[in-house]
Short mmCIF file of C-alpha atoms and ligand atoms in Angstrom, two decimals:
data_model
loop_
_atom_site.label_atom_id
_atom_site.label_comp_id
_atom_site.label_asym_id
_atom_site.label_seq_id
_atom_site.Cartn_x
_atom_site.Cartn_y
_atom_site.Cartn_z
CA UNK A 1 -5.41 -55.88 41.42
CA UNK A 2 -3.16 -57.99 39.18
CA UNK A 3 -1.67 -56.49 36.09
CA UNK A 4 -3.79 -58.81 33.95
CA UNK A 5 -7.01 -57.80 35.73
CA UNK A 6 -6.31 -54.13 35.28
CA UNK A 7 -5.47 -54.61 31.61
CA UNK A 8 -8.76 -56.53 31.16
CA UNK A 9 -10.62 -53.80 33.03
CA UNK A 10 -9.06 -51.12 30.84
CA UNK A 11 -9.99 -53.04 27.70
CA UNK A 12 -13.59 -53.57 28.83
CA UNK A 13 -13.97 -49.89 29.71
CA UNK A 14 -12.58 -49.04 26.28
CA UNK A 15 -15.01 -51.39 24.51
CA UNK A 16 -17.97 -50.26 26.60
CA UNK A 17 -17.27 -46.58 26.00
CA UNK A 18 -17.01 -47.39 22.28
CA UNK A 19 -20.42 -49.08 22.42
CA UNK A 20 -21.83 -46.15 24.30
CA UNK A 21 -20.65 -43.78 21.62
CA UNK A 22 -22.22 -45.94 18.94
CA UNK A 23 -25.52 -45.88 20.76
CA UNK A 24 -25.30 -42.13 21.24
CA UNK A 25 -24.56 -41.61 17.54
CA UNK A 26 -27.43 -43.85 16.49
CA UNK A 27 -29.84 -42.07 18.80
CA UNK A 28 -28.60 -38.80 17.39
CA UNK A 29 -29.30 -39.93 13.81
CA UNK A 30 -32.56 -41.60 14.78
CA UNK A 31 -34.43 -38.30 15.03
CA UNK A 32 -36.65 -38.87 12.01
CA UNK A 33 -38.09 -41.95 10.32
CA UNK A 34 -37.90 -40.00 7.05
CA UNK A 35 -34.12 -39.45 7.13
CA UNK A 36 -31.39 -42.09 6.79
CA UNK A 37 -27.92 -42.04 8.38
CA UNK A 38 -26.50 -39.96 5.56
CA UNK A 39 -29.26 -37.36 5.59
CA UNK A 40 -31.18 -38.73 2.60
CA UNK A 41 -34.76 -37.51 2.94
CA UNK A 42 -37.78 -39.54 1.85
CA UNK A 43 -41.33 -38.40 1.17
CA UNK A 44 -43.78 -39.81 3.74
CA UNK A 45 -46.50 -42.02 2.27
CA UNK A 46 -50.19 -41.29 2.86
CA UNK A 47 -49.50 -38.02 4.64
CA UNK A 48 -52.87 -36.69 3.47
CA UNK A 49 -54.54 -39.41 5.53
CA UNK A 50 -52.29 -39.42 8.57
CA UNK A 51 -51.07 -35.86 9.08
CA UNK A 52 -52.69 -32.59 10.13
CA UNK A 53 -53.53 -29.99 7.49
CA UNK A 54 -51.79 -26.73 8.44
CA UNK A 55 -53.32 -24.58 5.72
CA UNK A 56 -53.39 -23.97 1.96
CA UNK A 57 -52.17 -21.32 -0.42
CA UNK A 58 -53.75 -20.53 -3.76
CA UNK A 59 -51.42 -19.33 -6.50
CA UNK A 60 -53.53 -17.96 -9.37
CA UNK A 61 -51.00 -17.99 -12.23
CA UNK A 62 -47.51 -19.13 -13.20
CA UNK A 63 -45.56 -22.35 -12.89
CA UNK A 64 -46.56 -22.89 -9.27
CA UNK A 65 -50.25 -22.17 -9.94
CA UNK A 66 -52.88 -24.11 -8.07
CA UNK A 67 -53.25 -25.08 -4.43
CA UNK A 68 -50.31 -25.52 -2.09
CA UNK A 69 -51.57 -27.75 0.70
CA UNK A 70 -49.33 -27.95 3.75
CA UNK A 71 -49.18 -30.80 6.30
CA UNK A 72 -47.34 -31.73 9.51
CA UNK A 73 -47.62 -34.49 12.08
CA UNK A 74 -50.05 -33.86 14.94
CA UNK A 75 -47.15 -34.18 17.46
CA UNK A 76 -45.35 -31.36 15.65
CA UNK A 77 -48.49 -29.22 15.70
CA UNK A 78 -48.98 -29.85 19.43
CA UNK A 79 -45.36 -28.99 20.18
CA UNK A 80 -45.62 -25.79 18.14
CA UNK A 81 -48.81 -24.74 19.92
CA UNK A 82 -47.12 -25.24 23.30
CA UNK A 83 -43.74 -23.69 22.54
CA UNK A 84 -44.07 -21.55 19.39
CA UNK A 85 -41.24 -23.64 17.89
CA UNK A 86 -40.80 -26.57 15.55
CA UNK A 87 -39.36 -29.51 17.49
CA UNK A 88 -36.30 -31.44 16.35
CA UNK A 89 -37.49 -33.91 13.69
CA UNK A 90 -40.65 -31.94 12.85
CA UNK A 91 -41.65 -32.44 9.22
CA UNK A 92 -43.56 -30.06 6.96
CA UNK A 93 -44.83 -31.22 3.59
CA UNK A 94 -46.19 -28.95 0.88
CA UNK A 95 -48.10 -30.57 -1.96
CA UNK A 96 -48.72 -28.59 -5.14
CA UNK A 97 -51.96 -29.46 -6.92
CA UNK A 98 -53.33 -28.05 -10.13
CA UNK A 99 -56.72 -26.35 -9.85
CA UNK A 100 -59.92 -26.20 -11.85
CA UNK A 101 -62.76 -23.75 -11.54
CA UNK A 102 -66.45 -23.76 -12.32
CA UNK A 103 -69.71 -22.23 -11.18
CA UNK A 104 -71.25 -23.77 -8.13
CA UNK A 105 -74.21 -23.08 -5.92
CA UNK A 106 -71.77 -21.18 -3.66
CA UNK A 107 -70.64 -18.74 -6.36
CA UNK A 108 -69.19 -18.30 -9.82
CA UNK A 109 -65.68 -19.26 -10.84
CA UNK A 110 -65.10 -21.37 -7.73
CA UNK A 111 -61.60 -22.94 -7.61
CA UNK A 112 -60.83 -26.39 -6.32
CA UNK A 113 -57.77 -28.61 -6.40
CA UNK A 114 -58.00 -31.41 -8.93
CA UNK A 115 -56.25 -34.78 -9.18
CA UNK A 116 -53.06 -33.50 -10.83
CA UNK A 117 -50.18 -33.31 -8.38
CA UNK A 118 -47.31 -31.08 -9.53
CA UNK A 119 -44.66 -31.74 -6.88
CA UNK A 120 -43.92 -32.03 -3.17
CA UNK A 121 -41.65 -29.90 -1.00
CA UNK A 122 -40.42 -31.22 2.35
CA UNK A 123 -38.66 -29.57 5.30
CA UNK A 124 -37.40 -31.56 8.31
CA UNK A 125 -36.27 -29.73 11.44
CA UNK A 126 -32.70 -30.46 12.55
CA UNK A 127 -31.72 -28.58 15.68
CA UNK A 128 -28.28 -30.25 15.91
CA UNK A 129 -26.70 -29.54 12.51
CA UNK A 130 -26.37 -33.29 11.93
CA UNK A 131 -25.28 -33.28 8.29
CA UNK A 132 -22.81 -30.43 7.79
CA UNK A 133 -21.41 -32.05 4.61
CA UNK A 134 -24.79 -32.71 2.96
CA UNK A 135 -25.99 -29.78 0.85
CA UNK A 136 -29.65 -30.59 1.49
CA UNK A 137 -29.15 -29.63 5.15
CA UNK A 138 -28.51 -26.35 6.92
CA UNK A 139 -30.06 -23.30 8.58
CA UNK A 140 -31.88 -25.63 10.95
CA UNK A 141 -33.62 -27.79 8.35
CA UNK A 142 -33.32 -30.55 5.79
CA UNK A 143 -34.75 -29.40 2.45
CA UNK A 144 -36.15 -31.68 -0.26
CA UNK A 145 -38.10 -31.63 -3.51
CA UNK A 146 -39.87 -34.64 -5.01
CA UNK A 147 -41.25 -34.81 -8.54
CA UNK A 148 -44.18 -37.02 -9.47
CA UNK A 149 -42.24 -39.16 -11.97
CA UNK A 150 -40.08 -40.53 -9.14
CA UNK A 151 -41.32 -39.65 -5.69
CA UNK A 152 -38.55 -41.59 -3.96
CA UNK A 153 -35.72 -39.26 -4.99
CA UNK A 154 -35.00 -35.80 -3.64
CA UNK A 155 -34.08 -33.87 -6.81
CA UNK A 156 -32.78 -30.83 -4.94
CA UNK A 157 -29.00 -31.07 -4.60
CA UNK A 158 -28.34 -27.77 -2.83
CA UNK A 159 -30.90 -26.03 -0.62
CA UNK A 160 -28.93 -22.79 -0.68
CA UNK A 161 -29.46 -22.56 -4.43
CA UNK A 162 -32.87 -24.24 -4.69
CA UNK A 163 -34.76 -23.06 -1.61
CA UNK A 164 -33.20 -20.50 0.69
CA UNK A 165 -33.45 -17.39 -1.51
CA UNK A 166 -37.21 -17.71 -1.77
CA UNK A 167 -37.60 -18.37 1.96
CA UNK A 168 -35.71 -15.26 3.10
CA UNK A 169 -38.89 -13.27 3.79
CA UNK A 170 -39.78 -15.98 6.36
CA UNK A 171 -36.31 -16.11 7.99
CA UNK A 172 -37.53 -14.68 11.30
CA UNK A 173 -40.14 -17.42 11.58
CA UNK A 174 -37.55 -20.20 11.23
CA UNK A 175 -37.88 -19.97 7.41
CA UNK A 176 -41.56 -21.00 7.50
CA UNK A 177 -44.40 -18.85 6.08
CA UNK A 178 -46.26 -19.22 9.32
CA UNK A 179 -49.04 -16.73 8.49
CA UNK A 180 -50.59 -19.29 6.11
CA UNK A 181 -51.15 -21.91 8.81
CA UNK A 182 -54.24 -21.35 10.97
CA UNK A 183 -53.72 -24.79 12.55
CA UNK A 184 -50.57 -23.39 14.24
CA UNK A 185 -52.25 -20.23 15.50
CA UNK A 186 -53.28 -20.06 19.15
CA UNK A 187 -57.08 -20.05 19.41
C1 HEC B 201 -40.07 -19.45 -5.98
C2 HEC B 201 -39.81 -19.33 -4.55
C3 HEC B 201 -39.62 -20.59 -3.73
C4 HEC B 201 -38.72 -21.61 -3.92
C5 HEC B 201 -37.69 -21.76 -5.03
C6 HEC B 201 -38.91 -22.52 -2.80
N1 HEC B 201 -39.91 -22.10 -1.97
FE1 HEC B 201 -40.75 -23.12 -0.45
N2 HEC B 201 -42.19 -21.72 -0.27
C7 HEC B 201 -42.22 -20.50 -0.94
C8 HEC B 201 -43.37 -19.74 -0.51
C9 HEC B 201 -43.70 -18.31 -0.94
C10 HEC B 201 -44.07 -20.55 0.39
C11 HEC B 201 -45.40 -20.25 1.05
C12 HEC B 201 -46.44 -19.71 0.07
C13 HEC B 201 -46.71 -20.58 -1.13
O1 HEC B 201 -46.59 -21.82 -1.08
O2 HEC B 201 -47.08 -20.04 -2.18
C14 HEC B 201 -43.28 -21.77 0.55
C15 HEC B 201 -43.61 -22.82 1.40
C16 HEC B 201 -42.86 -23.94 1.58
C17 HEC B 201 -43.18 -25.02 2.49
C18 HEC B 201 -44.33 -25.03 3.47
C19 HEC B 201 -43.80 -24.49 4.81
C20 HEC B 201 -43.43 -23.02 4.74
O3 HEC B 201 -42.21 -22.73 4.73
O4 HEC B 201 -44.34 -22.17 4.71
C21 HEC B 201 -42.20 -25.95 2.39
C22 HEC B 201 -42.10 -27.26 3.13
C23 HEC B 201 -41.26 -25.46 1.40
N3 HEC B 201 -41.69 -24.24 0.92
C24 HEC B 201 -40.08 -26.10 1.08
C25 HEC B 201 -39.22 -25.67 0.08
C26 HEC B 201 -38.03 -26.39 -0.32
C27 HEC B 201 -37.53 -27.66 0.34
C28 HEC B 201 -37.49 -25.72 -1.38
C29 HEC B 201 -36.28 -26.08 -2.20
C30 HEC B 201 -36.19 -27.43 -2.72
C31 HEC B 201 -38.35 -24.56 -1.60
N4 HEC B 201 -39.36 -24.56 -0.69
C32 HEC B 201 -38.15 -23.67 -2.63
C33 HEC B 201 -41.33 -20.10 -1.90
C34 HEC B 201 -40.36 -20.90 -2.49
#
């Protein structure tokens, strides 16, 4: 092999391995259509129509009062039912809705969720600790909060301050209050 050929070969190997790395990095960051390369989380549109309903909570009084309706993609539900784990990229959305109550033919003081949305909470599973410098990511998840006046911006800047303390009781279930989700329970 001439000197020139081997230099060319070395350069091509260098370039190719660089390309390979780029592809690997992109694939690594391509784990969720709701997360960009910097870890910015967006709220999925139309999730009520396209995702599976995991379950609902009813909070009778206080700031968070009303129904907390929780959703995930069917693929994430299926994976959980098979493995008992949330797969990398799994997304969980919790929508808070105000409630009304009235007497119905089923009973008195029956509660139902009305049209007023209060806010949305989102968790996205990240098994690879992809964004160590982004304070919305850690402990295996990306954590986000969207308000109704601008549902394109995650207003939570630090999940350790805004989310984690309240999720401690669910730490052993990967921080998720799994008991509220009959859809994830084995039949
Ligand atoms: C005041 C306590 C509190 C805070 C603060 C809080 N959570 Fe939660 N979260 C809960 C509780 C309790 C549940 C389940 C019961 C309910 O909704 O009432 C829950 C449920 C959820 C769910 C549904 C899946 C699950 O874990 O059961 C998501 C998603 C969620 N929270 C995300 C967040 C994110 C993201 C933040 C921070 C931006 C956050 N939460 C802050 C207490 C809290």
